[in-house]
Protein backbone atom coordinates (compact mmCIF):
# COMPACT_ATOMS: atom_id res chain seq x y z
CA UNK A 1 0.00 0.00 0.00
CA UNK A 2 2.72 2.49 0.99
CA UNK A 3 4.61 2.03 -2.30
CA UNK A 4 1.53 2.83 -4.40
CA UNK A 5 0.19 5.64 -2.23
CA UNK A 6 0.34 9.17 -3.70
CA UNK A 7 -0.83 10.63 -0.36
CA UNK A 8 -3.40 12.66 -2.27
CA UNK A 9 -6.39 11.49 -0.25
CA UNK A 10 -8.78 13.74 -2.14
CA UNK A 11 -8.37 11.78 -5.36
CA UNK A 12 -8.02 8.33 -3.83
CA UNK A 13 -10.82 5.77 -3.68
CA UNK A 14 -8.98 3.20 -1.58
CA UNK A 15 -10.47 2.55 1.83
CA UNK A 16 -7.01 2.27 3.39
CA UNK A 17 -6.63 6.02 3.31
CA UNK A 18 -9.83 6.49 5.28
CA UNK A 19 -8.38 4.67 8.29
CA UNK A 20 -6.97 6.59 11.21
CA UNK A 21 -3.20 6.06 10.98
CA UNK A 22 -2.39 7.92 14.19
CA UNK A 23 -0.33 6.01 16.74
CA UNK A 24 -1.05 6.14 20.46
CA UNK A 25 1.01 7.69 23.19
CA UNK A 26 2.49 5.43 25.82
CA UNK A 27 0.09 4.65 28.67
CA UNK A 28 0.30 7.40 31.26
CA UNK A 29 1.53 10.04 28.81
CA UNK A 30 -0.53 13.12 28.00
CA UNK A 31 -0.14 15.68 25.20
CA UNK A 32 -3.01 18.08 24.54
CA UNK A 33 -1.88 19.91 21.39
CA UNK A 34 0.81 19.17 18.81
CA UNK A 35 2.28 21.89 16.58
CA UNK A 36 4.68 21.12 13.75
CA UNK A 37 7.37 23.63 12.79
CA UNK A 38 8.19 23.04 9.13
CA UNK A 39 9.88 24.38 6.04
CA UNK A 40 10.69 23.01 2.64
CA UNK A 41 14.23 24.36 2.96
CA UNK A 42 17.03 23.96 5.48
CA UNK A 43 18.78 26.79 7.26
CA UNK A 44 15.79 29.11 7.68
CA UNK A 45 15.55 28.76 11.46
CA UNK A 46 13.00 26.05 12.26
CA UNK A 47 14.86 24.99 15.39
CA UNK A 48 15.16 28.60 16.53
CA UNK A 49 11.43 29.20 16.10
CA UNK A 50 10.64 25.88 17.78
CA UNK A 51 12.80 26.75 20.80
CA UNK A 52 11.51 30.30 21.12
CA UNK A 53 7.86 29.24 20.91
CA UNK A 54 8.32 26.47 23.48
CA UNK A 55 9.97 28.96 25.83
CA UNK A 56 7.34 31.61 25.21
CA UNK A 57 4.45 29.25 25.96
CA UNK A 58 6.29 27.97 29.04
CA UNK A 59 6.64 31.54 30.31
CA UNK A 60 2.88 31.92 29.84
CA UNK A 61 2.40 29.12 32.33
CA UNK A 62 1.85 26.17 29.98
CA UNK A 63 3.70 22.87 30.14
CA UNK A 64 5.60 22.54 26.90
CA UNK A 65 7.68 19.92 25.15
CA UNK A 66 9.82 19.58 22.02
CA UNK A 67 10.04 16.43 19.93
CA UNK A 68 13.18 16.90 17.84
CA UNK A 69 12.33 15.12 14.60
CA UNK A 70 15.51 16.25 12.87
CA UNK A 71 17.28 12.95 13.58
CA UNK A 72 20.41 13.54 11.49
CA UNK A 73 20.89 17.20 12.37
CA UNK A 74 19.53 17.84 15.87
CA UNK A 75 20.25 21.26 17.36
CA UNK A 76 17.59 21.56 20.07
CA UNK A 77 19.78 20.10 22.89
CA UNK A 78 22.53 22.65 22.31
CA UNK A 79 20.09 25.56 22.29
CA UNK A 80 18.94 24.59 25.79
CA UNK A 81 22.41 23.74 27.10
CA UNK A 82 21.63 20.05 27.64
CA UNK A 83 23.68 18.56 24.81
CA UNK A 84 25.67 16.38 27.20
CA UNK A 85 22.57 14.90 28.85
CA UNK A 86 21.36 11.39 28.14
CA UNK A 87 17.77 10.15 28.15
CA UNK A 88 17.18 7.55 30.84
CA UNK A 89 14.74 4.67 30.63
CA UNK A 90 13.76 1.27 31.93
CA UNK A 91 14.24 -0.73 28.75
CA UNK A 92 10.64 -0.24 27.66
CA UNK A 93 10.28 3.54 27.74
CA UNK A 94 12.36 6.70 27.90
CA UNK A 95 12.07 9.78 30.04
CA UNK A 96 12.53 13.12 28.29
CA UNK A 97 15.34 15.44 29.32
CA UNK A 98 13.91 18.38 31.25
CA UNK A 99 15.32 21.90 30.98
CA UNK A 100 15.78 24.42 33.79
CA UNK A 101 12.32 25.88 33.17
CA UNK A 102 10.65 22.48 32.92
CA UNK A 103 10.42 22.06 29.14
CA UNK A 104 10.49 18.36 28.18
CA UNK A 105 12.84 17.46 25.31
CA UNK A 106 13.51 14.34 23.28
CA UNK A 107 16.25 14.33 20.68
CA UNK A 108 18.45 11.76 18.98
CA UNK A 109 21.48 13.35 20.63
CA UNK A 110 20.22 12.14 24.01
CA UNK A 111 20.63 8.55 22.80
CA UNK A 112 24.12 8.77 21.30
CA UNK A 113 27.30 7.86 23.15
CA UNK A 114 28.90 11.05 21.83
CA UNK A 115 26.81 14.02 20.79
CA UNK A 116 28.89 14.55 17.64
CA UNK A 117 28.44 10.96 16.41
CA UNK A 118 26.71 10.96 12.99
CA UNK A 119 23.44 9.12 12.49
CA UNK A 120 23.87 7.27 9.19
CA UNK A 121 20.43 5.75 8.66
CA UNK A 122 18.12 5.39 5.70
CA UNK A 123 14.83 7.28 5.57
CA UNK A 124 12.44 4.59 6.81
CA UNK A 125 14.62 3.91 9.87
CA UNK A 126 14.78 7.61 10.68
CA UNK A 127 11.01 7.90 10.31
CA UNK A 128 10.57 4.94 12.64
CA UNK A 129 12.73 6.61 15.29
CA UNK A 130 10.57 9.74 15.14
CA UNK A 131 7.45 7.64 15.66
CA UNK A 132 9.08 6.00 18.69
CA UNK A 133 9.80 9.41 20.18
CA UNK A 134 6.02 9.78 20.30
CA UNK A 135 5.07 6.26 21.40
CA UNK A 136 7.92 5.26 23.73
CA UNK A 137 8.60 8.45 25.69
CA UNK A 138 6.91 9.31 28.97
CA UNK A 139 5.47 12.72 28.13
CA UNK A 140 4.00 14.17 31.31
CA UNK A 141 0.96 16.50 31.20
CA UNK A 142 2.09 18.45 28.13
CA UNK A 143 -0.13 21.33 27.04
CA UNK A 144 1.80 22.10 23.84
CA UNK A 145 4.27 19.87 22.06
CA UNK A 146 6.35 21.41 19.28
CA UNK A 147 7.77 19.08 16.64
CA UNK A 148 10.96 20.40 15.07
CA UNK A 149 10.91 18.93 11.56
CA UNK A 150 13.80 18.35 9.16
CA UNK A 151 13.58 20.30 5.90
CA UNK A 152 11.71 19.00 2.87
CA UNK A 153 8.66 16.86 2.21
CA UNK A 154 10.13 13.40 2.64
CA UNK A 155 9.84 10.45 5.01
CA UNK A 156 9.90 12.28 8.34
CA UNK A 157 7.30 15.00 7.61
CA UNK A 158 5.08 12.35 6.04
CA UNK A 159 5.45 10.10 9.09
CA UNK A 160 4.70 12.96 11.48
CA UNK A 161 1.66 14.12 9.52
CA UNK A 162 0.24 10.60 9.31
CA UNK A 163 1.17 9.25 12.75
CA UNK A 164 0.86 12.19 15.15
CA UNK A 165 -2.35 14.14 15.86
CA UNK A 166 -1.05 17.42 14.45
CA UNK A 167 -3.29 20.32 15.44
CA UNK A 168 -1.54 22.75 13.13
CA UNK A 169 1.77 23.70 11.57
CA UNK A 170 3.79 26.90 11.41
CA UNK A 171 5.85 27.36 8.26
CA UNK A 172 9.19 29.13 8.69
CA UNK A 173 10.64 31.15 5.83
CA UNK A 174 13.27 33.79 5.14
CA UNK A 175 12.98 36.98 3.05
CA UNK A 176 14.55 35.77 -0.19
CA UNK A 177 12.27 35.43 -3.21
CA UNK A 178 13.65 31.91 -3.72
CA UNK A 179 11.85 30.84 -0.55
CA UNK A 180 8.44 31.36 -2.16
CA UNK A 181 8.75 28.09 -4.08
CA UNK A 182 9.89 26.31 -0.93
CA UNK A 183 6.95 27.68 1.07
CA UNK A 184 4.57 26.57 -1.66
CA UNK A 185 5.83 23.01 -1.37
CA UNK A 186 5.27 22.97 2.39
CA UNK A 187 1.81 24.53 2.05
CA UNK A 188 0.73 22.10 -0.66
CA UNK A 189 1.95 19.09 1.30
CA UNK A 190 0.02 20.21 4.38
CA UNK A 191 -3.14 20.70 2.34
CA UNK A 192 -2.77 17.31 0.67
CA UNK A 193 -2.46 15.72 4.12
CA UNK A 194 -5.35 17.81 5.55
CA UNK A 195 -3.08 19.44 8.14
CA UNK A 196 -4.19 22.90 9.36
CA UNK A 197 -1.74 25.72 8.62
CA UNK A 198 -1.61 28.21 11.49
CA UNK A 199 0.52 30.72 9.62
CA UNK A 200 3.97 31.87 8.50
CA UNK A 201 6.93 33.10 10.52
CA UNK A 202 9.74 34.92 8.74
CA UNK A 203 13.20 34.53 10.26
CA UNK A 204 16.22 36.76 9.52
CA UNK A 205 13.72 39.39 8.48
CA UNK A 206 15.97 42.38 9.07
CA UNK A 207 18.81 43.84 11.16
CA UNK A 208 18.17 46.86 13.32
CA UNK A 209 20.92 49.48 13.27
CA UNK A 210 22.29 49.83 16.84
CA UNK A 211 22.83 53.56 16.34
CA UNK A 212 19.72 54.89 14.58
CA UNK A 213 17.31 51.96 14.93
CA UNK A 214 16.70 51.73 11.18
CA UNK A 215 15.65 48.30 9.92
CA UNK A 216 18.11 47.05 7.31
CA UNK A 217 16.80 44.32 4.99
CA UNK A 218 19.98 42.33 4.42
CA UNK A 219 18.28 39.80 2.14
CA UNK A 220 16.18 42.32 0.28
CA UNK A 221 12.59 43.39 0.66
CA UNK A 222 10.37 40.84 2.35
CA UNK A 223 7.73 39.05 0.28
CA UNK A 224 6.07 37.24 3.15
CA UNK A 225 2.86 39.28 3.16
CA UNK A 226 2.35 38.65 -0.54
CA UNK A 227 3.06 34.94 -0.10
CA UNK A 228 0.69 34.71 2.88
CA UNK A 229 -2.05 36.55 0.99
CA UNK A 230 -1.68 34.18 -1.94
CA UNK A 231 -2.36 31.19 0.31
CA UNK A 232 -4.86 32.99 2.56
CA UNK A 233 -2.83 32.32 5.72
CA UNK A 234 -1.64 34.86 8.30
CA UNK A 235 1.84 36.14 9.03
CA UNK A 236 2.48 35.30 12.68
CA UNK A 237 5.79 37.04 13.17
CA UNK A 238 8.99 38.50 11.74
CA UNK A 239 12.16 37.72 13.65
CA UNK A 240 15.15 40.02 13.14
CA UNK A 241 18.77 38.98 13.35
CA UNK A 242 19.94 40.03 16.80
CA UNK A 243 23.31 39.54 18.43
CA UNK A 244 21.73 38.93 21.84
CA UNK A 245 19.65 36.04 20.55
CA UNK A 246 22.58 34.44 18.72
CA UNK A 247 24.76 34.76 21.80
CA UNK A 248 22.13 33.15 24.02
CA UNK A 249 21.62 30.25 21.59
CA UNK A 250 25.37 29.64 21.34
CA UNK A 251 25.58 29.62 25.13
CA UNK A 252 22.72 27.13 25.44
CA UNK A 253 20.57 29.73 27.16
CA UNK A 254 17.61 30.11 24.82
CA UNK A 255 15.28 30.13 27.84
CA UNK A 256 16.59 33.60 28.75
CA UNK A 257 15.57 35.11 25.40
CA UNK A 258 12.59 37.44 25.36
CA UNK A 259 11.04 37.29 21.90
CA UNK A 260 8.23 39.85 21.45
CA UNK A 261 8.21 39.15 17.71
CA UNK A 262 6.31 35.90 18.24
CA UNK A 263 3.44 37.29 20.30
CA UNK A 264 0.91 36.73 17.50
CA UNK A 265 2.18 33.19 17.00
CA UNK A 266 1.88 32.40 20.70
CA UNK A 267 -1.65 33.82 20.83
CA UNK A 268 -2.62 31.68 17.83
CA UNK A 269 -1.20 28.59 19.54
CA UNK A 270 -2.87 29.45 22.84
CA UNK A 271 -6.21 29.67 21.06
CA UNK A 272 -5.95 25.96 20.18
CA UNK A 273 -6.78 25.11 23.78
CA UNK A 274 -9.78 27.42 23.81
mmCIF file of C-alpha atoms in Angstrom:
data_model
loop_
_atom_site.group_PDB
_atom_site.id
_atom_site.type_symbol
_atom_site.label_atom_id
_atom_site.label_comp_id
_atom_site.label_asym_id
_atom_site.label_seq_id
_atom_site.Cartn_x
_atom_site.Cartn_y
_atom_site.Cartn_z
ATOM 1 C CA UNK A 1 0.000 0.000 0.000
ATOM 2 C CA UNK A 2 2.721 2.488 0.992
ATOM 3 C CA UNK A 3 4.607 2.031 -2.304
ATOM 4 C CA UNK A 4 1.529 2.832 -4.400
ATOM 5 C CA UNK A 5 0.193 5.643 -2.233
ATOM 6 C CA UNK A 6 0.344 9.169 -3.696
ATOM 7 C CA UNK A 7 -0.826 10.625 -0.355
ATOM 8 C CA UNK A 8 -3.400 12.658 -2.268
ATOM 9 C CA UNK A 9 -6.392 11.486 -0.254
ATOM 10 C CA UNK A 10 -8.784 13.745 -2.136
ATOM 11 C CA UNK A 11 -8.371 11.784 -5.357
ATOM 12 C CA UNK A 12 -8.025 8.329 -3.828
ATOM 13 C CA UNK A 13 -10.816 5.774 -3.680
ATOM 14 C CA UNK A 14 -8.979 3.196 -1.577
ATOM 15 C CA UNK A 15 -10.466 2.553 1.833
ATOM 16 C CA UNK A 16 -7.009 2.268 3.393
ATOM 17 C CA UNK A 17 -6.626 6.025 3.310
ATOM 18 C CA UNK A 18 -9.829 6.492 5.283
ATOM 19 C CA UNK A 19 -8.381 4.672 8.292
ATOM 20 C CA UNK A 20 -6.967 6.593 11.208
ATOM 21 C CA UNK A 21 -3.201 6.056 10.977
ATOM 22 C CA UNK A 22 -2.386 7.922 14.195
ATOM 23 C CA UNK A 23 -0.329 6.005 16.739
ATOM 24 C CA UNK A 24 -1.048 6.138 20.460
ATOM 25 C CA UNK A 25 1.014 7.690 23.194
ATOM 26 C CA UNK A 26 2.489 5.435 25.817
ATOM 27 C CA UNK A 27 0.093 4.648 28.668
ATOM 28 C CA UNK A 28 0.299 7.402 31.260
ATOM 29 C CA UNK A 29 1.528 10.039 28.809
ATOM 30 C CA UNK A 30 -0.527 13.119 28.003
ATOM 31 C CA UNK A 31 -0.143 15.681 25.205
ATOM 32 C CA UNK A 32 -3.008 18.081 24.543
ATOM 33 C CA UNK A 33 -1.883 19.912 21.393
ATOM 34 C CA UNK A 34 0.809 19.175 18.814
ATOM 35 C CA UNK A 35 2.276 21.888 16.578
ATOM 36 C CA UNK A 36 4.683 21.120 13.751
ATOM 37 C CA UNK A 37 7.373 23.629 12.790
ATOM 38 C CA UNK A 38 8.185 23.038 9.134
ATOM 39 C CA UNK A 39 9.877 24.383 6.041
ATOM 40 C CA UNK A 40 10.685 23.009 2.639
ATOM 41 C CA UNK A 41 14.233 24.363 2.962
ATOM 42 C CA UNK A 42 17.034 23.956 5.476
ATOM 43 C CA UNK A 43 18.776 26.791 7.265
ATOM 44 C CA UNK A 44 15.794 29.111 7.677
ATOM 45 C CA UNK A 45 15.553 28.761 11.459
ATOM 46 C CA UNK A 46 13.000 26.048 12.261
ATOM 47 C CA UNK A 47 14.862 24.987 15.389
ATOM 48 C CA UNK A 48 15.162 28.597 16.534
ATOM 49 C CA UNK A 49 11.431 29.200 16.096
ATOM 50 C CA UNK A 50 10.641 25.882 17.784
ATOM 51 C CA UNK A 51 12.801 26.746 20.797
ATOM 52 C CA UNK A 52 11.508 30.299 21.119
ATOM 53 C CA UNK A 53 7.861 29.240 20.914
ATOM 54 C CA UNK A 54 8.319 26.472 23.477
ATOM 55 C CA UNK A 55 9.972 28.956 25.833
ATOM 56 C CA UNK A 56 7.341 31.607 25.212
ATOM 57 C CA UNK A 57 4.454 29.252 25.957
ATOM 58 C CA UNK A 58 6.289 27.975 29.036
ATOM 59 C CA UNK A 59 6.637 31.539 30.315
ATOM 60 C CA UNK A 60 2.878 31.924 29.844
ATOM 61 C CA UNK A 61 2.400 29.116 32.332
ATOM 62 C CA UNK A 62 1.847 26.173 29.985
ATOM 63 C CA UNK A 63 3.697 22.871 30.141
ATOM 64 C CA UNK A 64 5.598 22.541 26.902
ATOM 65 C CA UNK A 65 7.684 19.917 25.152
ATOM 66 C CA UNK A 66 9.816 19.576 22.018
ATOM 67 C CA UNK A 67 10.042 16.434 19.928
ATOM 68 C CA UNK A 68 13.183 16.900 17.841
ATOM 69 C CA UNK A 69 12.325 15.121 14.597
ATOM 70 C CA UNK A 70 15.513 16.247 12.873
ATOM 71 C CA UNK A 71 17.279 12.948 13.577
ATOM 72 C CA UNK A 72 20.410 13.539 11.492
ATOM 73 C CA UNK A 73 20.887 17.204 12.369
ATOM 74 C CA UNK A 74 19.526 17.836 15.874
ATOM 75 C CA UNK A 75 20.252 21.258 17.365
ATOM 76 C CA UNK A 76 17.592 21.559 20.072
ATOM 77 C CA UNK A 77 19.776 20.099 22.891
ATOM 78 C CA UNK A 78 22.534 22.652 22.310
ATOM 79 C CA UNK A 79 20.085 25.561 22.292
ATOM 80 C CA UNK A 80 18.944 24.586 25.787
ATOM 81 C CA UNK A 81 22.412 23.743 27.099
ATOM 82 C CA UNK A 82 21.628 20.049 27.637
ATOM 83 C CA UNK A 83 23.676 18.564 24.813
ATOM 84 C CA UNK A 84 25.671 16.378 27.197
ATOM 85 C CA UNK A 85 22.575 14.897 28.852
ATOM 86 C CA UNK A 86 21.362 11.387 28.138
ATOM 87 C CA UNK A 87 17.767 10.148 28.148
ATOM 88 C CA UNK A 88 17.183 7.553 30.842
ATOM 89 C CA UNK A 89 14.736 4.668 30.628
ATOM 90 C CA UNK A 90 13.765 1.267 31.925
ATOM 91 C CA UNK A 91 14.236 -0.732 28.747
ATOM 92 C CA UNK A 92 10.645 -0.243 27.659
ATOM 93 C CA UNK A 93 10.278 3.536 27.744
ATOM 94 C CA UNK A 94 12.362 6.698 27.897
ATOM 95 C CA UNK A 95 12.071 9.783 30.043
ATOM 96 C CA UNK A 96 12.535 13.125 28.289
ATOM 97 C CA UNK A 97 15.339 15.438 29.318
ATOM 98 C CA UNK A 98 13.914 18.382 31.254
ATOM 99 C CA UNK A 99 15.324 21.903 30.978
ATOM 100 C CA UNK A 100 15.784 24.418 33.792
ATOM 101 C CA UNK A 101 12.322 25.881 33.172
ATOM 102 C CA UNK A 102 10.650 22.475 32.920
ATOM 103 C CA UNK A 103 10.422 22.056 29.141
ATOM 104 C CA UNK A 104 10.492 18.362 28.178
ATOM 105 C CA UNK A 105 12.839 17.462 25.314
ATOM 106 C CA UNK A 106 13.514 14.338 23.283
ATOM 107 C CA UNK A 107 16.248 14.334 20.677
ATOM 108 C CA UNK A 108 18.450 11.760 18.981
ATOM 109 C CA UNK A 109 21.484 13.349 20.628
ATOM 110 C CA UNK A 110 20.220 12.143 24.009
ATOM 111 C CA UNK A 111 20.627 8.551 22.800
ATOM 112 C CA UNK A 112 24.120 8.772 21.298
ATOM 113 C CA UNK A 113 27.298 7.856 23.146
ATOM 114 C CA UNK A 114 28.897 11.047 21.833
ATOM 115 C CA UNK A 115 26.811 14.019 20.787
ATOM 116 C CA UNK A 116 28.892 14.552 17.641
ATOM 117 C CA UNK A 117 28.439 10.958 16.406
ATOM 118 C CA UNK A 118 26.705 10.962 12.990
ATOM 119 C CA UNK A 119 23.435 9.116 12.487
ATOM 120 C CA UNK A 120 23.870 7.270 9.193
ATOM 121 C CA UNK A 121 20.435 5.754 8.661
ATOM 122 C CA UNK A 122 18.120 5.390 5.701
ATOM 123 C CA UNK A 123 14.834 7.284 5.567
ATOM 124 C CA UNK A 124 12.445 4.591 6.812
ATOM 125 C CA UNK A 125 14.622 3.909 9.875
ATOM 126 C CA UNK A 126 14.784 7.613 10.682
ATOM 127 C CA UNK A 127 11.008 7.904 10.309
ATOM 128 C CA UNK A 128 10.572 4.944 12.645
ATOM 129 C CA UNK A 129 12.729 6.612 15.292
ATOM 130 C CA UNK A 130 10.573 9.736 15.139
ATOM 131 C CA UNK A 131 7.454 7.642 15.657
ATOM 132 C CA UNK A 132 9.080 5.999 18.690
ATOM 133 C CA UNK A 133 9.801 9.414 20.180
ATOM 134 C CA UNK A 134 6.024 9.776 20.301
ATOM 135 C CA UNK A 135 5.065 6.262 21.402
ATOM 136 C CA UNK A 136 7.920 5.258 23.729
ATOM 137 C CA UNK A 137 8.603 8.452 25.689
ATOM 138 C CA UNK A 138 6.914 9.313 28.968
ATOM 139 C CA UNK A 139 5.468 12.720 28.127
ATOM 140 C CA UNK A 140 3.996 14.172 31.308
ATOM 141 C CA UNK A 141 0.963 16.498 31.203
ATOM 142 C CA UNK A 142 2.094 18.445 28.132
ATOM 143 C CA UNK A 143 -0.132 21.331 27.041
ATOM 144 C CA UNK A 144 1.795 22.102 23.843
ATOM 145 C CA UNK A 145 4.272 19.872 22.056
ATOM 146 C CA UNK A 146 6.350 21.407 19.277
ATOM 147 C CA UNK A 147 7.770 19.078 16.637
ATOM 148 C CA UNK A 148 10.962 20.402 15.068
ATOM 149 C CA UNK A 149 10.915 18.927 11.565
ATOM 150 C CA UNK A 150 13.796 18.355 9.164
ATOM 151 C CA UNK A 151 13.577 20.298 5.896
ATOM 152 C CA UNK A 152 11.714 18.997 2.871
ATOM 153 C CA UNK A 153 8.663 16.863 2.211
ATOM 154 C CA UNK A 154 10.132 13.403 2.638
ATOM 155 C CA UNK A 155 9.839 10.452 5.006
ATOM 156 C CA UNK A 156 9.900 12.280 8.343
ATOM 157 C CA UNK A 157 7.299 15.001 7.611
ATOM 158 C CA UNK A 158 5.083 12.354 6.036
ATOM 159 C CA UNK A 159 5.446 10.105 9.094
ATOM 160 C CA UNK A 160 4.703 12.962 11.484
ATOM 161 C CA UNK A 161 1.656 14.123 9.525
ATOM 162 C CA UNK A 162 0.237 10.603 9.315
ATOM 163 C CA UNK A 163 1.175 9.254 12.751
ATOM 164 C CA UNK A 164 0.863 12.187 15.153
ATOM 165 C CA UNK A 165 -2.353 14.138 15.859
ATOM 166 C CA UNK A 166 -1.051 17.418 14.450
ATOM 167 C CA UNK A 167 -3.294 20.322 15.436
ATOM 168 C CA UNK A 168 -1.537 22.751 13.128
ATOM 169 C CA UNK A 169 1.771 23.700 11.569
ATOM 170 C CA UNK A 170 3.788 26.897 11.415
ATOM 171 C CA UNK A 171 5.845 27.358 8.259
ATOM 172 C CA UNK A 172 9.188 29.129 8.685
ATOM 173 C CA UNK A 173 10.641 31.147 5.832
ATOM 174 C CA UNK A 174 13.266 33.788 5.140
ATOM 175 C CA UNK A 175 12.976 36.982 3.046
ATOM 176 C CA UNK A 176 14.553 35.765 -0.194
ATOM 177 C CA UNK A 177 12.275 35.431 -3.213
ATOM 178 C CA UNK A 178 13.649 31.910 -3.724
ATOM 179 C CA UNK A 179 11.845 30.841 -0.552
ATOM 180 C CA UNK A 180 8.436 31.358 -2.165
ATOM 181 C CA UNK A 181 8.754 28.089 -4.081
ATOM 182 C CA UNK A 182 9.887 26.310 -0.928
ATOM 183 C CA UNK A 183 6.954 27.676 1.071
ATOM 184 C CA UNK A 184 4.571 26.575 -1.662
ATOM 185 C CA UNK A 185 5.829 23.007 -1.375
ATOM 186 C CA UNK A 186 5.267 22.967 2.391
ATOM 187 C CA UNK A 187 1.812 24.529 2.053
ATOM 188 C CA UNK A 188 0.732 22.097 -0.660
ATOM 189 C CA UNK A 189 1.949 19.085 1.304
ATOM 190 C CA UNK A 190 0.025 20.207 4.382
ATOM 191 C CA UNK A 191 -3.143 20.704 2.343
ATOM 192 C CA UNK A 192 -2.773 17.306 0.671
ATOM 193 C CA UNK A 193 -2.459 15.722 4.121
ATOM 194 C CA UNK A 194 -5.351 17.806 5.554
ATOM 195 C CA UNK A 195 -3.076 19.439 8.141
ATOM 196 C CA UNK A 196 -4.190 22.900 9.361
ATOM 197 C CA UNK A 197 -1.735 25.721 8.622
ATOM 198 C CA UNK A 198 -1.615 28.211 11.486
ATOM 199 C CA UNK A 199 0.522 30.722 9.617
ATOM 200 C CA UNK A 200 3.972 31.869 8.497
ATOM 201 C CA UNK A 201 6.934 33.104 10.517
ATOM 202 C CA UNK A 202 9.738 34.915 8.738
ATOM 203 C CA UNK A 203 13.201 34.535 10.258
ATOM 204 C CA UNK A 204 16.221 36.762 9.525
ATOM 205 C CA UNK A 205 13.718 39.392 8.477
ATOM 206 C CA UNK A 206 15.971 42.383 9.073
ATOM 207 C CA UNK A 207 18.808 43.835 11.159
ATOM 208 C CA UNK A 208 18.170 46.860 13.325
ATOM 209 C CA UNK A 209 20.918 49.481 13.269
ATOM 210 C CA UNK A 210 22.287 49.827 16.837
ATOM 211 C CA UNK A 211 22.829 53.564 16.342
ATOM 212 C CA UNK A 212 19.723 54.889 14.580
ATOM 213 C CA UNK A 213 17.306 51.958 14.928
ATOM 214 C CA UNK A 214 16.700 51.735 11.181
ATOM 215 C CA UNK A 215 15.649 48.299 9.917
ATOM 216 C CA UNK A 216 18.114 47.049 7.313
ATOM 217 C CA UNK A 217 16.803 44.322 4.989
ATOM 218 C CA UNK A 218 19.981 42.330 4.424
ATOM 219 C CA UNK A 219 18.282 39.802 2.142
ATOM 220 C CA UNK A 220 16.185 42.321 0.284
ATOM 221 C CA UNK A 221 12.586 43.390 0.658
ATOM 222 C CA UNK A 222 10.367 40.839 2.349
ATOM 223 C CA UNK A 223 7.729 39.055 0.284
ATOM 224 C CA UNK A 224 6.073 37.237 3.146
ATOM 225 C CA UNK A 225 2.862 39.281 3.157
ATOM 226 C CA UNK A 226 2.348 38.651 -0.542
ATOM 227 C CA UNK A 227 3.058 34.936 -0.103
ATOM 228 C CA UNK A 228 0.686 34.710 2.879
ATOM 229 C CA UNK A 229 -2.047 36.548 0.988
ATOM 230 C CA UNK A 230 -1.683 34.175 -1.942
ATOM 231 C CA UNK A 231 -2.364 31.194 0.306
ATOM 232 C CA UNK A 232 -4.858 32.986 2.559
ATOM 233 C CA UNK A 233 -2.829 32.318 5.715
ATOM 234 C CA UNK A 234 -1.642 34.861 8.300
ATOM 235 C CA UNK A 235 1.844 36.142 9.030
ATOM 236 C CA UNK A 236 2.479 35.304 12.681
ATOM 237 C CA UNK A 237 5.791 37.043 13.174
ATOM 238 C CA UNK A 238 8.986 38.500 11.736
ATOM 239 C CA UNK A 239 12.156 37.715 13.647
ATOM 240 C CA UNK A 240 15.145 40.018 13.142
ATOM 241 C CA UNK A 241 18.774 38.983 13.350
ATOM 242 C CA UNK A 242 19.937 40.027 16.797
ATOM 243 C CA UNK A 243 23.315 39.539 18.430
ATOM 244 C CA UNK A 244 21.734 38.931 21.844
ATOM 245 C CA UNK A 245 19.648 36.040 20.553
ATOM 246 C CA UNK A 246 22.584 34.442 18.720
ATOM 247 C CA UNK A 247 24.762 34.764 21.800
ATOM 248 C CA UNK A 248 22.128 33.147 24.021
ATOM 249 C CA UNK A 249 21.616 30.248 21.595
ATOM 250 C CA UNK A 250 25.368 29.636 21.337
ATOM 251 C CA UNK A 251 25.583 29.624 25.134
ATOM 252 C CA UNK A 252 22.724 27.131 25.443
ATOM 253 C CA UNK A 253 20.570 29.727 27.161
ATOM 254 C CA UNK A 254 17.611 30.109 24.820
ATOM 255 C CA UNK A 255 15.276 30.134 27.842
ATOM 256 C CA UNK A 256 16.592 33.599 28.746
ATOM 257 C CA UNK A 257 15.570 35.107 25.395
ATOM 258 C CA UNK A 258 12.591 37.443 25.365
ATOM 259 C CA UNK A 259 11.037 37.291 21.901
ATOM 260 C CA UNK A 260 8.235 39.846 21.455
ATOM 261 C CA UNK A 261 8.207 39.151 17.707
ATOM 262 C CA UNK A 262 6.310 35.896 18.243
ATOM 263 C CA UNK A 263 3.443 37.287 20.297
ATOM 264 C CA UNK A 264 0.907 36.734 17.502
ATOM 265 C CA UNK A 265 2.178 33.193 16.998
ATOM 266 C CA UNK A 266 1.881 32.399 20.703
ATOM 267 C CA UNK A 267 -1.647 33.816 20.826
ATOM 268 C CA UNK A 268 -2.619 31.679 17.829
ATOM 269 C CA UNK A 269 -1.201 28.590 19.542
ATOM 270 C CA UNK A 270 -2.869 29.450 22.844
ATOM 271 C CA UNK A 271 -6.213 29.665 21.063
ATOM 272 C CA UNK A 272 -5.950 25.963 20.178
ATOM 273 C CA UNK A 273 -6.776 25.110 23.782
ATOM 274 C CA UNK A 274 -9.778 27.415 23.810
#
